[in-house]
């Protein structure tokens, strides 16, 4: 099983890198882009035999305690068999 974890800055935190990319896209005349937020992506490979509920709880714990700074970041994840 694999866990895909996406970490982004909270909406209330200025995303200078995302803003720079958005400005560059506008200058390059790309259309239809309202906002850009940058982030981090982690791919965790889980041990075989781990139950879905246990995997979900462990990935959530890892994301909350290790992969994010809870003051400025938030995360989402999905499990893949």
CSV table of C-alpha atoms in Angstrom, one decimal:
chain,number,residue,atom,x,y,z
A,1,UNK,CA,0.0,0.0,0.0
A,2,UNK,CA,1.2,3.5,-0.7
A,3,UNK,CA,0.3,6.8,0.9
A,4,UNK,CA,0.4,10.0,-1.0
A,5,UNK,CA,0.8,13.0,1.4
A,6,UNK,CA,0.4,16.6,0.2
A,7,UNK,CA,1.6,19.4,2.4
A,8,UNK,CA,0.7,23.0,1.7
A,9,UNK,CA,0.9,26.3,3.5
A,10,UNK,CA,-2.3,27.3,5.2
A,11,UNK,CA,-4.4,29.8,3.3
A,12,UNK,CA,-3.7,32.4,6.0
A,13,UNK,CA,0.1,32.2,5.3
A,14,UNK,CA,1.6,34.2,2.5
A,15,UNK,CA,3.0,31.8,-0.2
A,16,UNK,CA,5.7,34.0,-1.7
A,17,UNK,CA,6.9,31.2,-4.0
A,18,UNK,CA,3.4,30.5,-5.3
A,19,UNK,CA,2.8,34.2,-5.8
A,20,UNK,CA,6.1,34.5,-7.8
A,21,UNK,CA,5.0,31.5,-10.0
A,22,UNK,CA,1.6,33.0,-10.6
A,23,UNK,CA,3.1,36.4,-11.5
A,24,UNK,CA,5.5,34.7,-14.0
A,25,UNK,CA,2.6,32.8,-15.6
A,26,UNK,CA,0.7,36.0,-16.1
A,27,UNK,CA,3.8,37.7,-17.6
A,28,UNK,CA,4.2,34.7,-19.9
A,29,UNK,CA,0.5,35.3,-20.9
A,30,UNK,CA,-0.9,32.1,-19.6
A,31,UNK,CA,-4.6,32.6,-19.1
A,32,UNK,CA,-7.1,31.2,-16.6
A,33,UNK,CA,-4.8,30.9,-13.6
A,34,UNK,CA,-6.3,32.6,-10.5
A,35,UNK,CA,-3.8,31.5,-7.9
A,36,UNK,CA,-0.8,29.2,-7.3
A,37,UNK,CA,0.1,27.5,-4.0
A,38,UNK,CA,3.3,25.6,-3.7
A,39,UNK,CA,3.8,22.6,-1.4
A,40,UNK,CA,5.5,19.3,-0.7
A,41,UNK,CA,4.7,15.8,-1.8
A,42,UNK,CA,5.6,12.6,0.0
A,43,UNK,CA,5.1,9.0,-1.2
A,44,UNK,CA,5.2,6.6,1.7
A,45,UNK,CA,5.4,2.8,1.0
A,46,UNK,CA,3.7,1.0,3.8
A,47,UNK,CA,4.4,-2.6,4.9
A,48,UNK,CA,2.3,-5.4,3.6
A,49,UNK,CA,-0.5,-6.6,5.7
A,50,UNK,CA,-1.3,-3.3,7.4
A,51,UNK,CA,-5.1,-2.9,7.7
A,52,UNK,CA,-6.7,0.1,6.0
A,53,UNK,CA,-7.8,1.8,9.2
A,54,UNK,CA,-4.4,1.2,10.9
A,55,UNK,CA,-2.6,2.6,7.8
A,56,UNK,CA,-4.8,5.7,7.7
A,57,UNK,CA,-4.2,6.4,11.4
A,58,UNK,CA,-0.4,5.9,11.1
A,59,UNK,CA,-0.1,8.1,8.0
A,60,UNK,CA,-2.2,10.8,9.6
A,61,UNK,CA,0.0,10.7,12.7
A,62,UNK,CA,3.2,10.8,10.6
A,63,UNK,CA,1.9,13.7,8.5
A,64,UNK,CA,0.8,15.7,11.6
A,65,UNK,CA,3.9,15.0,13.8
A,66,UNK,CA,6.8,14.8,11.2
A,67,UNK,CA,5.9,16.0,7.7
A,68,UNK,CA,4.2,19.3,8.6
A,69,UNK,CA,4.7,22.4,10.7
A,70,UNK,CA,1.2,22.7,12.1
A,71,UNK,CA,1.6,26.4,12.8
A,72,UNK,CA,1.9,27.3,9.0
A,73,UNK,CA,1.1,24.1,7.1
A,74,UNK,CA,-1.8,21.7,6.5
A,75,UNK,CA,-1.9,18.3,4.8
A,76,UNK,CA,-4.1,15.9,2.9
A,77,UNK,CA,-3.4,12.3,2.0
A,78,UNK,CA,-4.8,9.4,0.1
A,79,UNK,CA,-4.1,5.7,0.4
A,80,UNK,CA,-3.6,3.5,-2.7
A,81,UNK,CA,-3.7,-0.3,-2.6
